[in-house]
Coordinates of C-alpha atoms and ligand atoms in Angstrom, one line a residue:
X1 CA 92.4 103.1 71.0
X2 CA 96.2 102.0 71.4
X3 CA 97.2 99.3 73.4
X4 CA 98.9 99.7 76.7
X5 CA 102.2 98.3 77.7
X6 CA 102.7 99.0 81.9
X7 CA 106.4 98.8 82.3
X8 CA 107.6 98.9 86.2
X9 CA 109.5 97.5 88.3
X10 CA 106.7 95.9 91.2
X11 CA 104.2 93.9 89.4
X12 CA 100.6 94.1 90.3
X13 CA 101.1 91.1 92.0
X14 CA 103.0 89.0 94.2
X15 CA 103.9 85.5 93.6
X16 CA 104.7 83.7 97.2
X17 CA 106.4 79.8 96.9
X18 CA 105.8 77.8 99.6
X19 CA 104.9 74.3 100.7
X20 CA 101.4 74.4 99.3
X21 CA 102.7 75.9 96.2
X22 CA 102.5 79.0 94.3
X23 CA 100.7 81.3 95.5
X24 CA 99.5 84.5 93.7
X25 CA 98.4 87.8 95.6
X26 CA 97.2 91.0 94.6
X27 CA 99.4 93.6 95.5
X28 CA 97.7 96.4 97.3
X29 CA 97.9 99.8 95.9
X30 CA 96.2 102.3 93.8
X31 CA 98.0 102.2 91.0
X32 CA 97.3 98.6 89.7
X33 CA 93.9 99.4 90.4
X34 CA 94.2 102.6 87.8
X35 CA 96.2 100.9 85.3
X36 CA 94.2 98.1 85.7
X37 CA 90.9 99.5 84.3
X38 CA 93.1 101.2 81.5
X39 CA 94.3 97.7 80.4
X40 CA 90.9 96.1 80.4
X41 CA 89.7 99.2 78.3
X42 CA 92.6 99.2 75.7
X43 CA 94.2 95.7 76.1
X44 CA 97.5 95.0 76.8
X45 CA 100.4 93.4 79.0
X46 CA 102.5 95.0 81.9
X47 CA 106.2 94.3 82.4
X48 CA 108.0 94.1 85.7
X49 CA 110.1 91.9 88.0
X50 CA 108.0 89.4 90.2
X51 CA 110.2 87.2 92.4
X52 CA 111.7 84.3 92.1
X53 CA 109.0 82.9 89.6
X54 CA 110.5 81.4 86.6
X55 CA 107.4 81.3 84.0
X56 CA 108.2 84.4 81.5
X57 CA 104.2 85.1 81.4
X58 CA 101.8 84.8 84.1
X59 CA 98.3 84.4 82.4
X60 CA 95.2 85.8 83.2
X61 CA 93.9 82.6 84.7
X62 CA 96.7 82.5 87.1
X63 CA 96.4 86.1 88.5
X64 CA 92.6 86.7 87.8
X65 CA 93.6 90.3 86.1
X66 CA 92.3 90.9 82.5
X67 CA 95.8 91.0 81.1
X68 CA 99.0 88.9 81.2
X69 CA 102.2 89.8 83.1
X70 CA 105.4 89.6 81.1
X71 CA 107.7 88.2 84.2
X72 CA 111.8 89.9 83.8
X73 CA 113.8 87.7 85.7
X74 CA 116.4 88.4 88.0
X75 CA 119.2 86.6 89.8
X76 CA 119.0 87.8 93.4
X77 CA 122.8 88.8 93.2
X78 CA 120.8 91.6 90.6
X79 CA 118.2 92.4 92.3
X80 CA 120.5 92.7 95.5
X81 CA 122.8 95.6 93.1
X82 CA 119.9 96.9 91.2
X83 CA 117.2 97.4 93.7
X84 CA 118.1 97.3 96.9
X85 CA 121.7 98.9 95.8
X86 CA 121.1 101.4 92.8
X87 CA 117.3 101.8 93.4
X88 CA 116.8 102.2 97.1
X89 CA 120.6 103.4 98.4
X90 CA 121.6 105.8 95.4
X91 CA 118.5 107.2 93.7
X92 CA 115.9 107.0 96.5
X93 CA 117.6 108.8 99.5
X94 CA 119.2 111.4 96.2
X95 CA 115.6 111.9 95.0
X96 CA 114.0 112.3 98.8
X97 CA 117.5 115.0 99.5
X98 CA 119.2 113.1 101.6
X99 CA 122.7 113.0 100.0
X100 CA 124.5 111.7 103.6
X101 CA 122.5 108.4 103.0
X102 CA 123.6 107.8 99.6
X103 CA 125.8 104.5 99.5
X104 CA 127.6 104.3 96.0
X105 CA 129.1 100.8 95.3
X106 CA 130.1 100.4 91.4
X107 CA 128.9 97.4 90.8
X108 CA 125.4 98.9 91.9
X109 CA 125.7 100.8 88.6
X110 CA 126.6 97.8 86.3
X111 CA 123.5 96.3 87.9
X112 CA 121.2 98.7 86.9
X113 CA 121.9 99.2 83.3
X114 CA 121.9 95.6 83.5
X115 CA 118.1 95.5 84.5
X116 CA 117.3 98.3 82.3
X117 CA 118.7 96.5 79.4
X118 CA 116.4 93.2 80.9
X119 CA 113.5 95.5 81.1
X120 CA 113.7 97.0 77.8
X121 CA 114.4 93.7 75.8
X122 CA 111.5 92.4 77.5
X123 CA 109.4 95.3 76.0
X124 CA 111.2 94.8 72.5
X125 CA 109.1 91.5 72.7
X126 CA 105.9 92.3 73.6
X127 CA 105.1 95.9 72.1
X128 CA 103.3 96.0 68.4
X129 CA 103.2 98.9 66.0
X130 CA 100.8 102.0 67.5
X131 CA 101.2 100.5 71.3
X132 CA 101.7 103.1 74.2
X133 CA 104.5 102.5 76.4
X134 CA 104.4 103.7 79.7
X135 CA 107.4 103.4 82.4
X136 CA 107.4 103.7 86.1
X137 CA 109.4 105.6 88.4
X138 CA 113.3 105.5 89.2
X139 CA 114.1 102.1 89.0
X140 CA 113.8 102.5 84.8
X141 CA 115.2 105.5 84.0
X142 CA 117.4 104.1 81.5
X143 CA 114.8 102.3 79.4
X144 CA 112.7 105.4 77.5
X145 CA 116.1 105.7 75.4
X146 CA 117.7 102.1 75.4
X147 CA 113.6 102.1 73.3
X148 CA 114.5 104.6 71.4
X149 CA 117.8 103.2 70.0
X150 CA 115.8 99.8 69.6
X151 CA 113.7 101.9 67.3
X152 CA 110.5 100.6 68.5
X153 CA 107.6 101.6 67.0
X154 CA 105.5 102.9 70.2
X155 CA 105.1 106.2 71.8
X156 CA 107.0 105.9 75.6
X157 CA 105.8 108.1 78.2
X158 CA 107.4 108.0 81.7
X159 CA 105.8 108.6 85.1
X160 CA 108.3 109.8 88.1
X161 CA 106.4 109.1 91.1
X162 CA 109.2 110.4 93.9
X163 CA 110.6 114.3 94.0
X164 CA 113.0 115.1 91.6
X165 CA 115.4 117.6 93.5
X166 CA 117.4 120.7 92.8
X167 CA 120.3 120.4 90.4
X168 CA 122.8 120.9 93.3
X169 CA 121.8 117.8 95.0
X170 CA 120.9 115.5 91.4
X171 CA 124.6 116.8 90.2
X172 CA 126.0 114.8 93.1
X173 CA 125.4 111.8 91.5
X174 CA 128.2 110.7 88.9
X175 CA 125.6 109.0 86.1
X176 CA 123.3 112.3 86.0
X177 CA 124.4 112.5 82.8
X178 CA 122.9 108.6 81.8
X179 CA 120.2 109.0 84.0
X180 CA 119.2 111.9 82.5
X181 CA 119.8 110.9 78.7
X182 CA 117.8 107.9 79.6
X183 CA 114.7 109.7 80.3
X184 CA 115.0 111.8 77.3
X185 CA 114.4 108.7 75.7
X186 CA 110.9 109.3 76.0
X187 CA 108.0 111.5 74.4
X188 CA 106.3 112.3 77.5
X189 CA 107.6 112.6 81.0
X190 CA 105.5 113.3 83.9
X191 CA 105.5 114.8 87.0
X192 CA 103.7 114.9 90.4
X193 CA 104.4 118.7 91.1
X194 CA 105.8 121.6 89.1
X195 CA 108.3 122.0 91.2
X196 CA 109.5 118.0 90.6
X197 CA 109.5 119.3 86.4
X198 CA 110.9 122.6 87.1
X199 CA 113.7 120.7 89.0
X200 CA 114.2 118.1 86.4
X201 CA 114.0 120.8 83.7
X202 CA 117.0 122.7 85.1
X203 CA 119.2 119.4 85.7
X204 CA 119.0 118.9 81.9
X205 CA 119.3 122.6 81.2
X206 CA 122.5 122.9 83.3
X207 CA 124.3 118.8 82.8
X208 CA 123.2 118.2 79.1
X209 CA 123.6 121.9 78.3
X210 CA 120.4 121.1 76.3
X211 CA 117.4 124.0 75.1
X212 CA 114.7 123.8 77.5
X213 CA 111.7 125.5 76.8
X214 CA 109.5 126.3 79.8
X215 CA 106.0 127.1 78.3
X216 CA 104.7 124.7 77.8
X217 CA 107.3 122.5 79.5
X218 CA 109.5 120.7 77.0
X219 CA 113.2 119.9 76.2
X220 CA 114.2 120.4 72.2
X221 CA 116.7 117.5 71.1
X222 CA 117.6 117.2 67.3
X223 CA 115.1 116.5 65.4
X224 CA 111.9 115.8 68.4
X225 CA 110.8 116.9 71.8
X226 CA 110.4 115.7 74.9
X227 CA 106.9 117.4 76.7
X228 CA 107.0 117.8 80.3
X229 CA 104.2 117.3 82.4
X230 CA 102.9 118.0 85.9
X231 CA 100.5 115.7 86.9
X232 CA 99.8 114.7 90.4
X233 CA 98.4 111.4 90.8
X234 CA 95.0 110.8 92.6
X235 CA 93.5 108.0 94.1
X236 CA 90.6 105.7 93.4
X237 CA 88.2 108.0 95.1
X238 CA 84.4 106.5 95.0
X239 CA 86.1 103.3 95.9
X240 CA 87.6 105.2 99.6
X241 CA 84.2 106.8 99.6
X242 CA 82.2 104.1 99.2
X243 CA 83.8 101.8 101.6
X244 CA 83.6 104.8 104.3
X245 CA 80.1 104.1 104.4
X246 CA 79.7 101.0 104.3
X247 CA 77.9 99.6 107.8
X248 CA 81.1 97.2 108.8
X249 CA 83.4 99.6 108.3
X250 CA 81.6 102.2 110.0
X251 CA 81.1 99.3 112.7
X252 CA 84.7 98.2 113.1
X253 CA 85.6 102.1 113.3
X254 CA 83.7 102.4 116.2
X255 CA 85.0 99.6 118.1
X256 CA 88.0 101.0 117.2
X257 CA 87.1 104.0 119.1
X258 CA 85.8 102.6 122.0
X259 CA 88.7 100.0 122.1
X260 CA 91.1 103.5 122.2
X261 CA 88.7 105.2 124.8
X262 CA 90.0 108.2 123.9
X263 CA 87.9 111.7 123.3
X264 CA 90.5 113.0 120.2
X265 CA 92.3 109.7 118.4
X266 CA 95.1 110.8 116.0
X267 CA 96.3 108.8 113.5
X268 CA 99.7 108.5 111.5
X269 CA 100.2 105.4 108.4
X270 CA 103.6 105.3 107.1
X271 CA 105.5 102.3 105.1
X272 CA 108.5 102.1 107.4
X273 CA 111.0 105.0 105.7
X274 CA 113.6 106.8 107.2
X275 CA 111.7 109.6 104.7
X276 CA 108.4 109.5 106.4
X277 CA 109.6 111.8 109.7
X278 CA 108.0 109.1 112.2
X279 CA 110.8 109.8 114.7
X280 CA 110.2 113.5 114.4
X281 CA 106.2 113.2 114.7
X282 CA 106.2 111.3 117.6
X283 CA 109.3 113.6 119.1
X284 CA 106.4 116.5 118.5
X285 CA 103.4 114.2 120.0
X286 CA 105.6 113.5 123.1
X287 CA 106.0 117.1 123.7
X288 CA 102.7 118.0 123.1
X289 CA 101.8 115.9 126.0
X290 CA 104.8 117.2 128.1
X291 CA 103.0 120.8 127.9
X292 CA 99.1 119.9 128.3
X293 CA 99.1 117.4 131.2
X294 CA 95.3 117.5 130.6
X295 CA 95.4 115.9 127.1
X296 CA 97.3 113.3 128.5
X297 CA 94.2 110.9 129.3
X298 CA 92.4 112.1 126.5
X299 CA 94.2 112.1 123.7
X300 CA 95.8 109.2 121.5
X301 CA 98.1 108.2 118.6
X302 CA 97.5 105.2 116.2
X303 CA 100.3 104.8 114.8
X304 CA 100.8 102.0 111.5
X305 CA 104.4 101.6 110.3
X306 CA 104.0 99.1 107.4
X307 CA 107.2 96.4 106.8
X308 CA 109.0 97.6 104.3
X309 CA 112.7 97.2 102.6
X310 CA 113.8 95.3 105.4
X311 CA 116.8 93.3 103.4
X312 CA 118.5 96.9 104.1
X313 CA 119.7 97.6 107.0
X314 CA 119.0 101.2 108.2
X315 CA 115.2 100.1 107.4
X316 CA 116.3 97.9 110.6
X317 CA 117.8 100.6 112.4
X318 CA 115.1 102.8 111.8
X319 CA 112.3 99.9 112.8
X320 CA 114.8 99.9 116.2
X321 CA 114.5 103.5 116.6
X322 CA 110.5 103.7 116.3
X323 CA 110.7 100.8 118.7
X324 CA 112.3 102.7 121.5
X325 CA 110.4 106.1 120.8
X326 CA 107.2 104.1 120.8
X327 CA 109.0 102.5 124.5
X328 CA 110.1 105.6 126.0
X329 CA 106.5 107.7 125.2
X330 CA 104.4 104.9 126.6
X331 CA 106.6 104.5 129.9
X332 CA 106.7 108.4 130.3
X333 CA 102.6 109.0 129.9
X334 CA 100.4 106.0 130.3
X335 CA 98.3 106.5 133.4
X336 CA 95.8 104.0 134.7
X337 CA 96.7 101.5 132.0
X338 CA 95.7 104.3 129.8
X339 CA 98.4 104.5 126.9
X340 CA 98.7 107.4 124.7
X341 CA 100.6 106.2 122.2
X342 CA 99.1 102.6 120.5
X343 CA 101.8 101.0 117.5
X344 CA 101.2 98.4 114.8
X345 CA 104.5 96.8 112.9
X346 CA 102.1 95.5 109.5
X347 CA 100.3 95.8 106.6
X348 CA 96.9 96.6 106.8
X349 CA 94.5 95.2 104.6
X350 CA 91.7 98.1 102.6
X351 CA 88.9 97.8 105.0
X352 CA 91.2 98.4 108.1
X353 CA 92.7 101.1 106.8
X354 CA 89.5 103.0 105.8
X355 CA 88.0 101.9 109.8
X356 CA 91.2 103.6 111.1
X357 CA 90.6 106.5 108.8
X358 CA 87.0 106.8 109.9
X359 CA 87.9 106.5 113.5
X360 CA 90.4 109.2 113.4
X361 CA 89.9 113.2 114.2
X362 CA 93.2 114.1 113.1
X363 CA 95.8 112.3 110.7
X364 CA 99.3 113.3 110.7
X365 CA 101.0 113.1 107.0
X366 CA 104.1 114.5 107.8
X367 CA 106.8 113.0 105.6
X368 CA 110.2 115.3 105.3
X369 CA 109.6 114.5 101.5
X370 CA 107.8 112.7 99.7
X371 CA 106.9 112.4 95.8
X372 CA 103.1 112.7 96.5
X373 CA 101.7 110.5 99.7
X374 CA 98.5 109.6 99.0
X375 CA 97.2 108.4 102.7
X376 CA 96.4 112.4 102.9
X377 CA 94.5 112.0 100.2
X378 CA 92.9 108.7 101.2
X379 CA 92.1 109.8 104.8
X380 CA 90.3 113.1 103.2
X381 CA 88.2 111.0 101.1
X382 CA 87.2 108.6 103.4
X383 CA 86.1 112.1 105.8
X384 CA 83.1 112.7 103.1
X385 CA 83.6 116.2 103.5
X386 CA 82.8 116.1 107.6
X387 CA 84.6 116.3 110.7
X388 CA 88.3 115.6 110.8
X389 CA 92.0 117.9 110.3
X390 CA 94.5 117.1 107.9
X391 CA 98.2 118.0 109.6
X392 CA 100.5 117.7 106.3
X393 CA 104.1 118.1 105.7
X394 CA 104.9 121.0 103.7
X395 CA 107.4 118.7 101.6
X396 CA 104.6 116.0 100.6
X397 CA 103.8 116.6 96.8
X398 CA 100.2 116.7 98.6
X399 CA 101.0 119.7 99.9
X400 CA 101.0 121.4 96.7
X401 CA 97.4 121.1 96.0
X402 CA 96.0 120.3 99.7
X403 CA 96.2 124.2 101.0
X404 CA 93.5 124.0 103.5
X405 CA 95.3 121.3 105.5
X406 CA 97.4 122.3 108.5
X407 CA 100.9 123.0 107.2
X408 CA 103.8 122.1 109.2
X409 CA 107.6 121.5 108.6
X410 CA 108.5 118.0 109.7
X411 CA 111.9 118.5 110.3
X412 CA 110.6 120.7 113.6
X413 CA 108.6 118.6 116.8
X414 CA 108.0 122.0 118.1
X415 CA 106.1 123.0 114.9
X416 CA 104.7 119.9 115.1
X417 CA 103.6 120.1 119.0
X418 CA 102.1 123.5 117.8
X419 CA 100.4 122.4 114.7
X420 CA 98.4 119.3 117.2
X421 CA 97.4 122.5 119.5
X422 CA 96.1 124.1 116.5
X423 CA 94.1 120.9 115.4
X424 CA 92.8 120.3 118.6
X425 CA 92.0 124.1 119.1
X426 CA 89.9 123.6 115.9
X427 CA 86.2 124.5 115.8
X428 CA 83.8 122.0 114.1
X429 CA 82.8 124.8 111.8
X430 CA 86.7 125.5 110.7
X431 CA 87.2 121.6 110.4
X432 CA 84.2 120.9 107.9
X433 CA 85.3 124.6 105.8
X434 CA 88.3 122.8 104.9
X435 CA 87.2 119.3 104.5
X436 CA 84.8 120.3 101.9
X437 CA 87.5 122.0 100.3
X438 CA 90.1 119.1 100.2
X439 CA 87.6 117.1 99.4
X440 CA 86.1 118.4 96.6
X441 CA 90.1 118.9 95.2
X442 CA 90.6 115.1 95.9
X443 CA 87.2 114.2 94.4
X444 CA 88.1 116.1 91.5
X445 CA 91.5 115.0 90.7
X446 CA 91.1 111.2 91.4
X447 CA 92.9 108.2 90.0
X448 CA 91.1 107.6 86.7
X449 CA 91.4 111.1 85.9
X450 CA 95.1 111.0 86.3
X451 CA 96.0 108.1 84.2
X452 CA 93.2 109.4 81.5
X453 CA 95.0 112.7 81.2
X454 CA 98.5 111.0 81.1
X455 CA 97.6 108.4 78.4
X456 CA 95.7 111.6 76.4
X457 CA 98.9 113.5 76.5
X458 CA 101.0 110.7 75.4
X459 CA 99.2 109.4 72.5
X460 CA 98.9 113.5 71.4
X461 CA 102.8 113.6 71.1
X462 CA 104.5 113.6 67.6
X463 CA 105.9 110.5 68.5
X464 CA 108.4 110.7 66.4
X465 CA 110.1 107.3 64.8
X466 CA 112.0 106.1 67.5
X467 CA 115.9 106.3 66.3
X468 CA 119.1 106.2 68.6
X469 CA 119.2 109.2 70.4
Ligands
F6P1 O1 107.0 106.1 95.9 C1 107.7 105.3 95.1 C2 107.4 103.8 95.4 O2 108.1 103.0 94.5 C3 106.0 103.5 95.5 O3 105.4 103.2 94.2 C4 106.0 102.3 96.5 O4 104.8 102.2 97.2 C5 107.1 102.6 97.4 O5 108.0 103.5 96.7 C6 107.8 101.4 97.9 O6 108.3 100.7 96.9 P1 109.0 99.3 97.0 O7 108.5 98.5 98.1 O8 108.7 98.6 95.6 O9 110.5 99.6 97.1

């Protein structure tokens, strides 16, 4: 079996300096735990930025995973340009179709092919003849080729985790054509939707004027191919399940309830993002409790925004406006010191989450886009197949596979206020028909089945030598 070499830009852990020391955390996320097991299987390193830590490896011994992590370094002027800048103000609100937020400084630019070059050097390093290369997301697009022309001797596969939009909002940009050029460095590019390839597929059609073929996905360049893939990524499933029944997560879960003392709790878990439509959930929660005085004492919202990008500041202005929404609910509707409407600012650890899950009869995932979201797909399997509705945005990759959910466009509180009415109109036997069938789709399509398929695709491609493209 080849090797593995994780390239992203987060590392699978976070090193924290303070007056103790180092200290070295696990991040939380799915991901590392997927990529994880396919390191220990096949060995290898993963590549990424983490912090200001000056070491260029962090062993095993210091992190407790069963590989090393190559460290890139970056100067915070850099990561400043490159991630907060390029990353999260150009690409990010481009990708998620919202042009209006895009802020392009040039030196943003110069930044990121400056990381990129960092990133790929540091692969240079590490990879061996036969290894598999596999990138992460839109903070390395231009790495697959800057590989390429380094003439490494590895098959590179890249995963894009967010939406890819139309041509008519990607063209906006003035490096689609390097952006684009970059990926085609690659053997293998996956998808989370087909609608995310199709999208990417007629960018390179109509910027690089190149032959796409559709079936089976792939663009022809002199001389090699680059397969396309849709692949929607899963999450570690048994794990979910099996802490969903564990006894003190089934026990904090109903505290949790009685702590809410409400008859229907609704729940909404969002990383704080102008992308995740919190304002215009709550807008349709605040209506729906306008209209039905007599859900007013019985229903209630848990709603977890986690900290997130918060050097930035419409992160800020969005936290402010949550704030205020969260304010102006709870003065309008709490009765008898009964609030409808209960709001955490922080990260919750794995067990919480799942309690909350568990506690919940409804979850609200109602992003106005989002590459995948995988808290629908978390609070399904953490259901078991019982009890429970799923409202989800119609622009979630979710969405795409997770039909019997209730669908609603997030742009709209009123079709939000309609789609609660629905859920709460829902009869037991309607809720469990379409839990079993998200379930089984989720239990079917899980974590370790996505990176299997991705890594089986990859190291199937020609691979052809890798020359300057
Ligand atoms: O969805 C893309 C993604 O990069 C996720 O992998 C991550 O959870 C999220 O965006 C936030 O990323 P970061 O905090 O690294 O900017």
């Amino acid at each position: 079996m080849a090797r593995l070499l994780v390239v992203s830009n987060r590392a699978p852990v976070e090193v924290e300096r303070g007056p103790q020391g180092t200290r070295i955390a696990r991040t939380v996320g799915g991901l590392a735990a997927a990529l994880d097991d396919a390191l220990r299987a096949r060995g290898g390193t993963w590549i990424a930025w983490v912090g200001p830590h000056h070491a260029d490896e962090l062993t095993s011994t210091e992190t407790g995973l069963a590989y090393p992590i190559r460290a890139v370094r970056l100067k915070e002027r850099e990561v400043n340009d490159y991630y907060s800048g390029f990353a999260n103000q150009v690409l990010w609100p481009l990708c998620h179709t919202f042009p209006s937020r895009v802020h392009v400084q040039p030196r943003y630019w110069n930044a990121y092919r400056q990381a990129n070059e960092r990133f790929a050097a540091a692969v240079q390093n590490a990879v061996v003849p036969g290894d598999l290369v596999w990138v992460h997301d839109f903070h390395l697009c231009l790495v697959p080729r800057l590989l390429r022309a380094a003439g490494i001797p590895a098959r590179v596969g890249v995963f894009w985790h967010v939406p890819f939009p139309p041509p008519s909002v990607f063209g906006i940009l003035r490096w689609r054509e390097d952006l684009l050029s970059g990926l085609l460095g690659a053997d293998l590019i996956g998808f989370q939707t087909e609608q995310d390839a199709a999208n990417f597929l007629a960018s390179v059609r109509q910027f690089l004027e190149l032959p796409v073929i559709d079936n089976p996905p792939r663009v022809v360049l002199s001389g090699r191919e680059v397969s396309i893939v849709a692949l929607p990524i899963g999450i570690d499933y048994q794990r979910f399940r099996s802490q969903a029944a564990d006894p003190t997560v089934r026990a904090t879960a109903t505290r949790l309830r009685e702590t809410l003392g409400a008859d229907v709790v609704m729940l909404g878990v969002d990383r704080l993002d102008y992308t995740k439509g919190i304002l215009e959930r709550l807008q349709g929660y605040e209506r729906l409790l306008e209209r039905h005085p007599v859900w007013r004492r019985r229903v209630c919202l848990v709603q977890v925004v986690v900290p997130s990008r918060d050097r930035l500041p419409e992160y800020r202005e969005m936290k402010r406006a949550i704030d205020e929404a969260v304010g102006r609910i709870n003065g309008r509707f709490t009765y008898e010191g009964q609030a409808p409407l209960r709001y955490t600012y922080t990260a919750l650890g794995r067990e919480n989450l799942v309690a909350y899950y568990l506690a919940a009869d409804v979850a609200l995932v109602t992003p106005l886009r989002d590459g995948m979201n995988l808290v629908a797909k978390e609070y399904v399997a953490c259901r078991a197949g019982e009890n429970g509705v799923l409202v989800l945005s119609e622009f979630a990759g979710a969405a795409h596979e997770l039909r019997e959910a209730v669908m609603v466009n997030p742009y709209d509180p009123e079709a939000i206020r309609r789609a609660l009415e629905i859920s709460l109109a829902m009869s037991p036997e309607e809720r469990r028909r379409r839990m079993r069938a998200l379930d089984r789709r989720v239990g079917s399509r899980d974590l370790g089945w996505w990176t299997q398929t991705f890594l089986t695709r990859l190291a199937a491609t020609a691979g052809t030598a890798a020359t300057a493209a």
